[in-house]
JSON list of C-alpha atoms in Angstrom, two decimals:
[
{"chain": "E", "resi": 29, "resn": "UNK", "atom": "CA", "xyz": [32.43, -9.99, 39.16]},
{"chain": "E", "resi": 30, "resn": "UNK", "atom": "CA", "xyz": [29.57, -10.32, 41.81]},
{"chain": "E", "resi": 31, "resn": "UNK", "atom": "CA", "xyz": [30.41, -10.48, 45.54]},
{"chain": "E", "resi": 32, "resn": "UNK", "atom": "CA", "xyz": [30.10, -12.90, 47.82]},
{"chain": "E", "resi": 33, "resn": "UNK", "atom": "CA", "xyz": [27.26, -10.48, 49.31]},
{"chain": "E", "resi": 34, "resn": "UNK", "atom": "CA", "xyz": [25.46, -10.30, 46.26]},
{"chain": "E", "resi": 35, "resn": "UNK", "atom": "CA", "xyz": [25.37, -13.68, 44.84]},
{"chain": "E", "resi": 36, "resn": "UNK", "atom": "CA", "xyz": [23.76, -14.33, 48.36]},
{"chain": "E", "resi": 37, "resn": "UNK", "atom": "CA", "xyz": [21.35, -11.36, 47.79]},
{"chain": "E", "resi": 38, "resn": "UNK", "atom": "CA", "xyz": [20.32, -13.25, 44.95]},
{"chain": "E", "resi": 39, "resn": "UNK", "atom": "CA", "xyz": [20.21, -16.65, 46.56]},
{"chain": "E", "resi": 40, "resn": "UNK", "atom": "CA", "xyz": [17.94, -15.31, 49.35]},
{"chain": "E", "resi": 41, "resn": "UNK", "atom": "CA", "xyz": [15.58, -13.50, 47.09]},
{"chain": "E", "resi": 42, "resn": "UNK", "atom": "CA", "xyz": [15.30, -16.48, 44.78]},
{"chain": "E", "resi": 43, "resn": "UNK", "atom": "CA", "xyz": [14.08, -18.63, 48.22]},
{"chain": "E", "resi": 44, "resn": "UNK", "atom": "CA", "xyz": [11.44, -16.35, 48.55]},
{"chain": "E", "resi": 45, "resn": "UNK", "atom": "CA", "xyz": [10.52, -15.65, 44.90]},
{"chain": "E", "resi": 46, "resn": "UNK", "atom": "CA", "xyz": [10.70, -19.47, 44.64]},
{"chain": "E", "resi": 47, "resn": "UNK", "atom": "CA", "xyz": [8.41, -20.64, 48.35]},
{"chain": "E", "resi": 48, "resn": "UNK", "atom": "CA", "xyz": [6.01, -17.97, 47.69]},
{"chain": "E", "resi": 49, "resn": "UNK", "atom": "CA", "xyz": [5.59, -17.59, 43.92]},
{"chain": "E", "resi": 50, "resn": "UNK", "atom": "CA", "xyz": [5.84, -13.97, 43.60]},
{"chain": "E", "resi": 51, "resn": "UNK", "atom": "CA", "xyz": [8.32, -11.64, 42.27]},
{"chain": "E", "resi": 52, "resn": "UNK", "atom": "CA", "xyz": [11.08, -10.07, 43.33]},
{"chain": "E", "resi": 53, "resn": "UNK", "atom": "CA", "xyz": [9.44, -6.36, 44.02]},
{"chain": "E", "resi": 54, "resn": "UNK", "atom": "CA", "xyz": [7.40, -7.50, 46.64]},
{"chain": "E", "resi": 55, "resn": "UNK", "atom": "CA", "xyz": [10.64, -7.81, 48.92]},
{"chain": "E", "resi": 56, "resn": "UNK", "atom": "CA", "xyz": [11.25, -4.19, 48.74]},
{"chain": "E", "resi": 57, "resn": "UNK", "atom": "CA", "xyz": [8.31, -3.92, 51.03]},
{"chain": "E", "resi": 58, "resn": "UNK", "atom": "CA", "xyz": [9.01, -5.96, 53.26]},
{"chain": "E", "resi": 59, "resn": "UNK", "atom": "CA", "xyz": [7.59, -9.25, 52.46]},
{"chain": "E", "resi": 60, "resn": "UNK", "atom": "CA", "xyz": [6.00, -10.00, 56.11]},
{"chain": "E", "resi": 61, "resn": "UNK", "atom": "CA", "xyz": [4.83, -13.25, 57.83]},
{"chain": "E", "resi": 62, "resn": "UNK", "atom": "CA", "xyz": [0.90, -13.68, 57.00]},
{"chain": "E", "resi": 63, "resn": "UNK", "atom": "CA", "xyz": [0.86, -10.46, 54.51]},
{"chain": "E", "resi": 64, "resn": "UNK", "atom": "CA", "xyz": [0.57, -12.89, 51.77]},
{"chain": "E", "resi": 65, "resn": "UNK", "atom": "CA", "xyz": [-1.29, -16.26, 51.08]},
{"chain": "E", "resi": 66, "resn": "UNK", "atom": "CA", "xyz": [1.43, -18.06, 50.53]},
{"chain": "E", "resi": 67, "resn": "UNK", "atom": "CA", "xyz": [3.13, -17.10, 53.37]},
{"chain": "E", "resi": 68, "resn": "UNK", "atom": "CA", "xyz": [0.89, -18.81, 55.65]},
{"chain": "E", "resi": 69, "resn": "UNK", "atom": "CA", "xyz": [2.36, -21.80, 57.95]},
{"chain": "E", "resi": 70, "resn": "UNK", "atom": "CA", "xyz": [3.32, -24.49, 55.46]},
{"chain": "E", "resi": 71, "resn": "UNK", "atom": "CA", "xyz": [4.44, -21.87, 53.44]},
{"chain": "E", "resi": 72, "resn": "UNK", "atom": "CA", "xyz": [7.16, -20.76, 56.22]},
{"chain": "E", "resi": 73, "resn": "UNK", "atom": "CA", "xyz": [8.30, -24.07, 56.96]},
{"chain": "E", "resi": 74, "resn": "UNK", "atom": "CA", "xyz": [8.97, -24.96, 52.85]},
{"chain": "E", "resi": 75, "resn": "UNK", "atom": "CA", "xyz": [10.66, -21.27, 53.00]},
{"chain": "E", "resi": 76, "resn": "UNK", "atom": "CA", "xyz": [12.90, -22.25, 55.93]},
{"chain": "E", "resi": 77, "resn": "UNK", "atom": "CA", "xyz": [13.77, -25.56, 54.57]},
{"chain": "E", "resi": 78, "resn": "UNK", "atom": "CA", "xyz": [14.41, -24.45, 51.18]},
{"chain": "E", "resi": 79, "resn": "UNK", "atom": "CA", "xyz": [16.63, -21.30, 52.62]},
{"chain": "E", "resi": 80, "resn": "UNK", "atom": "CA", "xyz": [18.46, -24.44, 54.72]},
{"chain": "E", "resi": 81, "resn": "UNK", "atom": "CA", "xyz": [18.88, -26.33, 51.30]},
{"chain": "E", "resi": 82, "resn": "UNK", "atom": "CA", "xyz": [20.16, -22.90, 49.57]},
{"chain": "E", "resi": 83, "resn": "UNK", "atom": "CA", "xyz": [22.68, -22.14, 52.09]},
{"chain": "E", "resi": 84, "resn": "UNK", "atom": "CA", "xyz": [23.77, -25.31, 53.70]},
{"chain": "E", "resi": 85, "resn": "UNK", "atom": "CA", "xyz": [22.61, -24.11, 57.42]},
{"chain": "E", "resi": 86, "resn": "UNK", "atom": "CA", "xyz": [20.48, -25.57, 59.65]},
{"chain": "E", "resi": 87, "resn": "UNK", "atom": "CA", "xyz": [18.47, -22.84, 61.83]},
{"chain": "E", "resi": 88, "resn": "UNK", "atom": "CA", "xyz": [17.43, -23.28, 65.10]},
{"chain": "E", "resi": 89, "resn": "UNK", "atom": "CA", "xyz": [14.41, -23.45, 66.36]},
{"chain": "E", "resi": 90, "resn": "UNK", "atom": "CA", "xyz": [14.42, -19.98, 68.09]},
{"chain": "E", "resi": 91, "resn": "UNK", "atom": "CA", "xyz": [15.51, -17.95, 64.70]},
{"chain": "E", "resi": 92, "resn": "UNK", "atom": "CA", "xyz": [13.00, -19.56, 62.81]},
{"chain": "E", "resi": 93, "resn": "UNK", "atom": "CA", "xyz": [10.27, -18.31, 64.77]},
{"chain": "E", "resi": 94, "resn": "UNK", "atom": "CA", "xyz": [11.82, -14.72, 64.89]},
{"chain": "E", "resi": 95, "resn": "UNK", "atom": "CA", "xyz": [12.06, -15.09, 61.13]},
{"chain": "E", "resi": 96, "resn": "UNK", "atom": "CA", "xyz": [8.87, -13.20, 60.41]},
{"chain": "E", "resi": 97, "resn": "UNK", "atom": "CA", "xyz": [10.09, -10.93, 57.37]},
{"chain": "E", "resi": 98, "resn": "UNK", "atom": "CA", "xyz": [12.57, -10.48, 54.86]},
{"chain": "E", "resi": 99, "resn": "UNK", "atom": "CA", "xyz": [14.47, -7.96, 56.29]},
{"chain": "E", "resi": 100, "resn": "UNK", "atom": "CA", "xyz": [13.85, -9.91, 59.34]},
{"chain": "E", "resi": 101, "resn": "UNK", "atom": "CA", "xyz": [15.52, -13.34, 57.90]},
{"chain": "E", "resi": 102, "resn": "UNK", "atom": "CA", "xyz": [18.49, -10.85, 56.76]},
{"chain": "E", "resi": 103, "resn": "UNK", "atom": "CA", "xyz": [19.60, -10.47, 60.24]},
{"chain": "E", "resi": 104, "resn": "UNK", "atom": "CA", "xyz": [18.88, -13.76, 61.24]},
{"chain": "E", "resi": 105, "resn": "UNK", "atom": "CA", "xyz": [21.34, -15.25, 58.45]},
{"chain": "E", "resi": 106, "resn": "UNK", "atom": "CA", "xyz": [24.33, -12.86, 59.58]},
{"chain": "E", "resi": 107, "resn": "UNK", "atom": "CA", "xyz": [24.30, -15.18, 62.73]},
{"chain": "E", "resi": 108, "resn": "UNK", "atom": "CA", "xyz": [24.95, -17.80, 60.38]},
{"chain": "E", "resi": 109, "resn": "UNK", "atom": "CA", "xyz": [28.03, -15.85, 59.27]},
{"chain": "E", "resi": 110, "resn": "UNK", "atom": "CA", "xyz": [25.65, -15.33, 55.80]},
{"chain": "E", "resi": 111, "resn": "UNK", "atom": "CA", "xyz": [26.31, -11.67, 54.77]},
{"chain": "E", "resi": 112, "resn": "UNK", "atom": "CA", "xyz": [23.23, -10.44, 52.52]},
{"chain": "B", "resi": 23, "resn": "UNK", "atom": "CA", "xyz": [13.15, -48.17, 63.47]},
{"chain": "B", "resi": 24, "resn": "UNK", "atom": "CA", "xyz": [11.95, -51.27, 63.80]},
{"chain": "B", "resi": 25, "resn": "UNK", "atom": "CA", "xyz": [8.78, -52.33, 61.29]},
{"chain": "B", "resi": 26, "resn": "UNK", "atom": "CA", "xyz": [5.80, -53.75, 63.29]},
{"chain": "B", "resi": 27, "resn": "UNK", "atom": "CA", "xyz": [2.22, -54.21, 62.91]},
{"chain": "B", "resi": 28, "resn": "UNK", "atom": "CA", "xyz": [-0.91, -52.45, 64.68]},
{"chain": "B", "resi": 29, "resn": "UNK", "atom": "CA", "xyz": [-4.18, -54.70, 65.14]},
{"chain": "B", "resi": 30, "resn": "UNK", "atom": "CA", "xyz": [-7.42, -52.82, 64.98]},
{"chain": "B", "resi": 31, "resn": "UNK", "atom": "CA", "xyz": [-7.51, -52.32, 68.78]},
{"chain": "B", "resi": 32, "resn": "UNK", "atom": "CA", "xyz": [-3.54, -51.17, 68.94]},
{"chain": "B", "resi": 33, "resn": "UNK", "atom": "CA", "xyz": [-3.83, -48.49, 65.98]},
{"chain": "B", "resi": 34, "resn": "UNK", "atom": "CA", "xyz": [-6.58, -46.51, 68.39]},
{"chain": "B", "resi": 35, "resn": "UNK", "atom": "CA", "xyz": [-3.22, -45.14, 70.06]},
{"chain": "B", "resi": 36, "resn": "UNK", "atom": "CA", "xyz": [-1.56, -43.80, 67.03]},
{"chain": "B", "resi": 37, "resn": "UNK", "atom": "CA", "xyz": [-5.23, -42.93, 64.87]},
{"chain": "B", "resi": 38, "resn": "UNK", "atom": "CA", "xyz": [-7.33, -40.61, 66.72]},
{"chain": "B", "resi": 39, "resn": "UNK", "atom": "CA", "xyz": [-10.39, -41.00, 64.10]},
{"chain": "B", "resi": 40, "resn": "UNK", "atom": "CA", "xyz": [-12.99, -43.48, 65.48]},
{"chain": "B", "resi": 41, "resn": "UNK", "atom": "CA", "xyz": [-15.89, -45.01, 63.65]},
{"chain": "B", "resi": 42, "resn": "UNK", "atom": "CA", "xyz": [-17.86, -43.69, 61.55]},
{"chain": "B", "resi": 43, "resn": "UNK", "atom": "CA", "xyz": [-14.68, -42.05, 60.50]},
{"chain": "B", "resi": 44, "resn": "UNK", "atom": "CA", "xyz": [-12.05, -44.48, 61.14]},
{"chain": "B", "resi": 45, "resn": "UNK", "atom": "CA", "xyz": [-11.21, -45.64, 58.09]},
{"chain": "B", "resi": 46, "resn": "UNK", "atom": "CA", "xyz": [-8.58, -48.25, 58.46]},
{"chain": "B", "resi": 47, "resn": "UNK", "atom": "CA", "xyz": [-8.71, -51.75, 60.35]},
{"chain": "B", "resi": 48, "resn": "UNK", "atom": "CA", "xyz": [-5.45, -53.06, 60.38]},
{"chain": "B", "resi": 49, "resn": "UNK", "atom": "CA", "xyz": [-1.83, -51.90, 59.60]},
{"chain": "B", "resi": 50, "resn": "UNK", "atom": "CA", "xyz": [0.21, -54.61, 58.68]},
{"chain": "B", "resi": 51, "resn": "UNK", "atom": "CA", "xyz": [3.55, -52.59, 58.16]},
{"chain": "B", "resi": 52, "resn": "UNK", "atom": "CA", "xyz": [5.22, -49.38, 59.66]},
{"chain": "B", "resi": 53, "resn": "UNK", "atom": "CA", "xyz": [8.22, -48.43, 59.65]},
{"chain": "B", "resi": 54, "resn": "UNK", "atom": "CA", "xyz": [7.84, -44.81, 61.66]},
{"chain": "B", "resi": 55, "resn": "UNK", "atom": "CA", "xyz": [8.87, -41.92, 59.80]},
{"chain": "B", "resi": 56, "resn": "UNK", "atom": "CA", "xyz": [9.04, -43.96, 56.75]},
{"chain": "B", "resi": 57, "resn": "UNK", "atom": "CA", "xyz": [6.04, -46.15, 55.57]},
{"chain": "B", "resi": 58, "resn": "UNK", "atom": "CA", "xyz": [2.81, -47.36, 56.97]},
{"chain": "B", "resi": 59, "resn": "UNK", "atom": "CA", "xyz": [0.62, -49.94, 54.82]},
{"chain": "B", "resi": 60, "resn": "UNK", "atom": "CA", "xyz": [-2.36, -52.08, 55.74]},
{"chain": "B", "resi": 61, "resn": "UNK", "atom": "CA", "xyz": [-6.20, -52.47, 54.91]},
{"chain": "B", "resi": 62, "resn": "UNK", "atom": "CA", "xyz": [-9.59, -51.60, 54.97]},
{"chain": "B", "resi": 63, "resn": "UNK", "atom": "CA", "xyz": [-12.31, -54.61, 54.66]},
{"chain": "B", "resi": 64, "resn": "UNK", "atom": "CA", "xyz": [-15.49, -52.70, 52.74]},
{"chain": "B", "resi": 65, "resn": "UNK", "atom": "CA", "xyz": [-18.87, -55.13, 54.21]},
{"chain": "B", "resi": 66, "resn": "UNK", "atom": "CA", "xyz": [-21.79, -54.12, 52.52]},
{"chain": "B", "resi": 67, "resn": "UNK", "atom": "CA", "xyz": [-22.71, -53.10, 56.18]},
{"chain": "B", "resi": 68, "resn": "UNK", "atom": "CA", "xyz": [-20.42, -49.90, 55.87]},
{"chain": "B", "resi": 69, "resn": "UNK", "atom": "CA", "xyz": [-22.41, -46.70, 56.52]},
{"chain": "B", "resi": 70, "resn": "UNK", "atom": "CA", "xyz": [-21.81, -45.39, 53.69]},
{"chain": "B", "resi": 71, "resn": "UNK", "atom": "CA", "xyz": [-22.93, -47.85, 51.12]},
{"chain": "B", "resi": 72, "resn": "UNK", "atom": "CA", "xyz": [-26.49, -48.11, 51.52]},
{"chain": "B", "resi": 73, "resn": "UNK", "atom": "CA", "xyz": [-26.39, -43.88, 50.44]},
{"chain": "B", "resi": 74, "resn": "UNK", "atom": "CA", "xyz": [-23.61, -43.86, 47.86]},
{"chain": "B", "resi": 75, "resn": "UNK", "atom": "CA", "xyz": [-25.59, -45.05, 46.30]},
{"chain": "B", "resi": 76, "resn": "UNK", "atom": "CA", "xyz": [-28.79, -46.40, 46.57]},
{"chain": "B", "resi": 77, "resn": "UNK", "atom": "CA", "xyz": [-28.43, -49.70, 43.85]},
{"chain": "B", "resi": 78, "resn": "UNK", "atom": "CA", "xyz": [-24.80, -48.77, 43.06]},
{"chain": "B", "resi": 79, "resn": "UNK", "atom": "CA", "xyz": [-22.94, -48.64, 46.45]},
{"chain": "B", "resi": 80, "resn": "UNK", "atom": "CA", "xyz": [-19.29, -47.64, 46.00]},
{"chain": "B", "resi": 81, "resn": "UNK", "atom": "CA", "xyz": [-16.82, -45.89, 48.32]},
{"chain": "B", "resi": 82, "resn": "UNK", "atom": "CA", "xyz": [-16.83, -42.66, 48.20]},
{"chain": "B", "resi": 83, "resn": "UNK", "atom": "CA", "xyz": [-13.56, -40.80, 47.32]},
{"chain": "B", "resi": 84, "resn": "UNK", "atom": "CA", "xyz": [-13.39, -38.69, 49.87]},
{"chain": "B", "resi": 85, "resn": "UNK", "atom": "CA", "xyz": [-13.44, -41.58, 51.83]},
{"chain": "B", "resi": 86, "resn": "UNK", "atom": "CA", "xyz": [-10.30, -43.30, 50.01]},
{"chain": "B", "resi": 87, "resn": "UNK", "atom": "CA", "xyz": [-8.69, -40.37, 50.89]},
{"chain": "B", "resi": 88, "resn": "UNK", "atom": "CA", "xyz": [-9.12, -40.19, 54.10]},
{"chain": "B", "resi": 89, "resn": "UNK", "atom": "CA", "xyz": [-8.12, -44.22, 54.21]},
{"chain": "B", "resi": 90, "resn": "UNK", "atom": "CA", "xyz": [-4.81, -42.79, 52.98]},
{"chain": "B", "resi": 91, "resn": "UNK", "atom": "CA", "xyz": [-4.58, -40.15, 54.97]},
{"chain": "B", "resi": 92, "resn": "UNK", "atom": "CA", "xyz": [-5.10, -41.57, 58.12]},
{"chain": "B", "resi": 93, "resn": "UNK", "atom": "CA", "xyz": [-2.84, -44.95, 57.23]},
{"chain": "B", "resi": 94, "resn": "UNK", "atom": "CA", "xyz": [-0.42, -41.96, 56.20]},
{"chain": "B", "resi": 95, "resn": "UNK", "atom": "CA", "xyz": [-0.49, -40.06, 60.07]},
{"chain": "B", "resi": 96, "resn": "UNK", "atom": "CA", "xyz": [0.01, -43.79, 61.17]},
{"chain": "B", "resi": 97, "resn": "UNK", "atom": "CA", "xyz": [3.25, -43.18, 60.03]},
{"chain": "B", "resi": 98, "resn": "UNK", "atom": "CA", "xyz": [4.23, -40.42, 61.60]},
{"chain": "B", "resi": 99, "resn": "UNK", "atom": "CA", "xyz": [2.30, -40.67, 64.84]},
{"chain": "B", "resi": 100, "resn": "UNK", "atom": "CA", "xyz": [4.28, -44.32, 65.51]},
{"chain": "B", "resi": 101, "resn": "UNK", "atom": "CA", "xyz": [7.25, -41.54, 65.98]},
{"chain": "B", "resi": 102, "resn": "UNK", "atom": "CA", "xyz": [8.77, -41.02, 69.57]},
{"chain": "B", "resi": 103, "resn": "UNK", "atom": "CA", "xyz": [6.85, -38.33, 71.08]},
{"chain": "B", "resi": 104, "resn": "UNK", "atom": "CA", "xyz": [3.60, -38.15, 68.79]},
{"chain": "B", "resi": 105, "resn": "UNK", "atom": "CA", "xyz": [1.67, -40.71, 69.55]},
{"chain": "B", "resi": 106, "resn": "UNK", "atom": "CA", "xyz": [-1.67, -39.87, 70.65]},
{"chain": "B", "resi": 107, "resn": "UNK", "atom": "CA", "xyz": [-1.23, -36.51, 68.44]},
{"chain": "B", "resi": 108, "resn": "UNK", "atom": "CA", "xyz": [-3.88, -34.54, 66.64]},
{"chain": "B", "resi": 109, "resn": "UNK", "atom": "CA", "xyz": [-2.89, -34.23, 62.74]},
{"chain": "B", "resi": 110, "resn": "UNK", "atom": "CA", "xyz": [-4.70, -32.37, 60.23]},
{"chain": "B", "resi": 111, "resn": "UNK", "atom": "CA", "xyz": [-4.89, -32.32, 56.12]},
{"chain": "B", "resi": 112, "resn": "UNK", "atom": "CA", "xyz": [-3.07, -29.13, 54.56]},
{"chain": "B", "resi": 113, "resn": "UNK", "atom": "CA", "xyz": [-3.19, -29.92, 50.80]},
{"chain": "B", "resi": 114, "resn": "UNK", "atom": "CA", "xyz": [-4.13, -33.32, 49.10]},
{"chain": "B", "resi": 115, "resn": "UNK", "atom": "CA", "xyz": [-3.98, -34.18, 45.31]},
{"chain": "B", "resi": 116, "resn": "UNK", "atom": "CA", "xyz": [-5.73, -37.38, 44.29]},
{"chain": "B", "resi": 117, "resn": "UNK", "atom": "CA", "xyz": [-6.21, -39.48, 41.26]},
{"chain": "B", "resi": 118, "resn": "UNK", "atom": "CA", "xyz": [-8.93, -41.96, 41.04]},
{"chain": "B", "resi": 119, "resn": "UNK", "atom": "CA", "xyz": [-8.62, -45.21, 39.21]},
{"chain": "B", "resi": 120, "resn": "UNK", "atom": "CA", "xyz": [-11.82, -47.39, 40.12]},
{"chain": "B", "resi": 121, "resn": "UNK", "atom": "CA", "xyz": [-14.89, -47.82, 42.03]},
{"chain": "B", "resi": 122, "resn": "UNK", "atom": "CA", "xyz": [-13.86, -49.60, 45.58]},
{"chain": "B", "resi": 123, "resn": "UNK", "atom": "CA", "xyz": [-17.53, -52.09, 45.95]},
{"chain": "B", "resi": 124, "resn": "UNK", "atom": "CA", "xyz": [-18.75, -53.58, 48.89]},
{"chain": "B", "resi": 125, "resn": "UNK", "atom": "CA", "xyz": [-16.87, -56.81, 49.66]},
{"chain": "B", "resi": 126, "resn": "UNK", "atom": "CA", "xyz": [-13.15, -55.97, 48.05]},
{"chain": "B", "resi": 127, "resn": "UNK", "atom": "CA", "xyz": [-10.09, -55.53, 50.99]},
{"chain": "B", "resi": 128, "resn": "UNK", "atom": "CA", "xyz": [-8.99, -51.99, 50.12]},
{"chain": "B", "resi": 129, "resn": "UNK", "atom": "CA", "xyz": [-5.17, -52.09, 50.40]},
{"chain": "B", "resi": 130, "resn": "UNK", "atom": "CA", "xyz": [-3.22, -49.21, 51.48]},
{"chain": "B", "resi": 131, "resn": "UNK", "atom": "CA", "xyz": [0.54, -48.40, 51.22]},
{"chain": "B", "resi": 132, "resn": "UNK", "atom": "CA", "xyz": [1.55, -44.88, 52.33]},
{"chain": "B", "resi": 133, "resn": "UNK", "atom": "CA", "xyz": [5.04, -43.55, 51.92]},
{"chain": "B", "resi": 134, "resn": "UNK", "atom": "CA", "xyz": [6.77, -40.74, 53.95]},
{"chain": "B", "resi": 135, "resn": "UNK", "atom": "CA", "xyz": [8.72, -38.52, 51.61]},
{"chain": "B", "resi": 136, "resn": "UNK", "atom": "CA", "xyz": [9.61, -35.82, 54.73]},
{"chain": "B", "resi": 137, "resn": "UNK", "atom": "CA", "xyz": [8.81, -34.79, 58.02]},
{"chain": "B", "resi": 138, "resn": "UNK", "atom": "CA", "xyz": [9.78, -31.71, 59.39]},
{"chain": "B", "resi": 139, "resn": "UNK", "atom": "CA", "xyz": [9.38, -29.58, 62.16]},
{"chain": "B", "resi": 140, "resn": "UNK", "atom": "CA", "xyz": [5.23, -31.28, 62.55]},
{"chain": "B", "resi": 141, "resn": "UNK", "atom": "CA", "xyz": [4.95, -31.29, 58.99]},
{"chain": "B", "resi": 142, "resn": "UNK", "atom": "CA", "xyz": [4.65, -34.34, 56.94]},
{"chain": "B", "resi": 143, "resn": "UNK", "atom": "CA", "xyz": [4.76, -34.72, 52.71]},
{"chain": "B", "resi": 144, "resn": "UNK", "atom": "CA", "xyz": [3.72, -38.12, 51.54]},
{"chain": "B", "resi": 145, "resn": "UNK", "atom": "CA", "xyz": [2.19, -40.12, 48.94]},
{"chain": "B", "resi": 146, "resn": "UNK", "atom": "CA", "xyz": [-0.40, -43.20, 49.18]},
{"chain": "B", "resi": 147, "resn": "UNK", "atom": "CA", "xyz": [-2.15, -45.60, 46.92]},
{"chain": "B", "resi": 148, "resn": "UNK", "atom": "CA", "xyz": [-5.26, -47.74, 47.52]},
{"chain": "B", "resi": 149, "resn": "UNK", "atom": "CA", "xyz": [-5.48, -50.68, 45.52]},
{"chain": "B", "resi": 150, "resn": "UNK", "atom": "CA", "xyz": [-8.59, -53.61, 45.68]},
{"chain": "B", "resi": 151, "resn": "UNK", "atom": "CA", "xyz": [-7.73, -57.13, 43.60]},
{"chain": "B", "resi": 152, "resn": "UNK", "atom": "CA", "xyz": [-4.15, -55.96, 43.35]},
{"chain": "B", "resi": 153, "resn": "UNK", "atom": "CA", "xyz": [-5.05, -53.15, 40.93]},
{"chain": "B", "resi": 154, "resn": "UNK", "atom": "CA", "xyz": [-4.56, -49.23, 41.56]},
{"chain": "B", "resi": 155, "resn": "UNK", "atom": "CA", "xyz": [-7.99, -47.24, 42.68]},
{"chain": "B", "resi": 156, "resn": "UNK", "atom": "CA", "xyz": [-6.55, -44.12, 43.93]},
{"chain": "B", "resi": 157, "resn": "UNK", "atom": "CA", "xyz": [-3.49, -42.50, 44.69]},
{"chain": "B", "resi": 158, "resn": "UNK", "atom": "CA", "xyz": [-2.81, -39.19, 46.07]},
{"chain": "B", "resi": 159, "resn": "UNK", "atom": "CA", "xyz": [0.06, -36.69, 47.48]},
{"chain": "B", "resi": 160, "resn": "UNK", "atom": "CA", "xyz": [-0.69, -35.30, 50.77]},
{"chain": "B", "resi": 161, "resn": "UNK", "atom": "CA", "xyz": [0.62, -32.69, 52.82]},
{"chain": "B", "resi": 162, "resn": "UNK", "atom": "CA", "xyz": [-0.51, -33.26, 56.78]},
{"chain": "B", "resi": 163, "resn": "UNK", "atom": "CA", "xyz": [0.60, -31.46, 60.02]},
{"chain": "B", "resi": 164, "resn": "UNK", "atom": "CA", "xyz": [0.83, -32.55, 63.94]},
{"chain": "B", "resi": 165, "resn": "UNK", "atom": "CA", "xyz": [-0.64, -28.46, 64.62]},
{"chain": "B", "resi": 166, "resn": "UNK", "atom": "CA", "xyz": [0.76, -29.00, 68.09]},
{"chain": "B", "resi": 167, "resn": "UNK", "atom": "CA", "xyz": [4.37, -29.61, 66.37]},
{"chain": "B", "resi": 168, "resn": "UNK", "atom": "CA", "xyz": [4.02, -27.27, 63.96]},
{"chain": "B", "resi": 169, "resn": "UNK", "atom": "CA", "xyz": [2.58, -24.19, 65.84]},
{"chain": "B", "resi": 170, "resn": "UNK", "atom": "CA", "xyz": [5.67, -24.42, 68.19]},
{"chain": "B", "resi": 171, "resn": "UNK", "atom": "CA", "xyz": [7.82, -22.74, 64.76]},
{"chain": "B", "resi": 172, "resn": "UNK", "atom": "CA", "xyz": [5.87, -20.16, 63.42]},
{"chain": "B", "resi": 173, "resn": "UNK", "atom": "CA", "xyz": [6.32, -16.42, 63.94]},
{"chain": "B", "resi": 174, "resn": "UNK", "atom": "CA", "xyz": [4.20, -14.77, 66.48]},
{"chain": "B", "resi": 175, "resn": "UNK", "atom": "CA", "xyz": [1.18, -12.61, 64.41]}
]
């Protein structure tokens, strides 16, 4: 059986694979804010609201401008008691 | 909200386009947030008839579009807070139906689907003599909202 930390590993990848259109290697790196197209501004804010959807949070406004990577958004989610 | 109407003199507070761009004279309904419709009255005067084109004037697309677009920010600039507000196009994706010829009312009807954090997805039609000439999805942004959530670079 999965844990609860894994099936949200999946979960959060499957945000980003999902906003950006990419696959799941490019997280390993890092995925960063502006490092890809479709990371761009509208791509953030369907990101955040689809990562909202996924995990029934809302984030304030504060964390969503910190949330500038993946391994960024990581920490930011523990604060929302969302272990990844 | 409460619906109301915007005459052509009213809507200058919540459309910052002015002629030759403004492309809308009246809005009839808005609900803010949720739905803006009203009109355009095409005079053979327009500017853009006598050049598009010469012996077969017709409104040009681009200029439906923006009709939409800007009935479309009516919607969300009516909001508390953004009136007055510079809003932009991000992505549009629009079907045409018809030519739109000098003398027809173009109709508008313009439907908020979300807005978020300055960022607004919606969907409009035109229609002249009751019938469907364009219709588009459309992505638009208040920047001002909108730059207030992004990372820093």
């Amino acid at each position: 059986m999965k844990s609860a930390n894994s099936k949200n590993k999946l979960k959060y990848n499957k945000v980003f694979v999902d906003s950006f259109s990419i696959n799941e290697k490019q997280l390993k790196k890092d995925l960063k804010y502006n490092s890809i197209t479709a990371w761009d501004s509208v791509g953030h804010m369907s990101m955040v609201a689809l990562l909202e959807e996924t995990f029934d949070i809302a984030l304030e406004m504060d964390d969503i401008i910190d949330f500038s990577s993946y391994n960024m958004g990581i920490k930011i989610l523990k604060k929302y008691k969302i272990n990844i | 909200m409460k619906t109301f109407s915007l005459n052509s003199v009213e809507l200058l507070d919540y459309q910052p386009n002015r002629y030759p761009f403004l492309m809308i004279d009246h809005v009839s309904k808005v609900k803010p947030g949720v739905f803006a419709e009203g009109y355009k009255n095409l005079t053979s005067n327009e500017w853009f008839f006598p050049i598009h084109f010469p012996g077969n004037p017709n409104m040009p697309g681009a200029l439906q579009l923006e009709a939409l677009a800007q009935m479309l920010t009516v919607a969300i600039t009516t909001l508390p807070g953004n009136k007055g507000k510079v809003t932009h196009a991000i992505s549009h994706t629009v079907n045409f139906r018809k030519e739109v010829l000098p003398g027809q009312k173009f109709e508008i009807k313009t439907k908020v689907n979300s807005w978020n954090r300055g960022i607004c997805k919606g969907f409009g039609q035109g229609f002249t003599d009751g019938e469907i000439a364009c219709e588009a999805t459309m992505i638009i942004t208040i920047p001002e909202i909108l730059k207030k959530f992004l990372p820093k670079k």
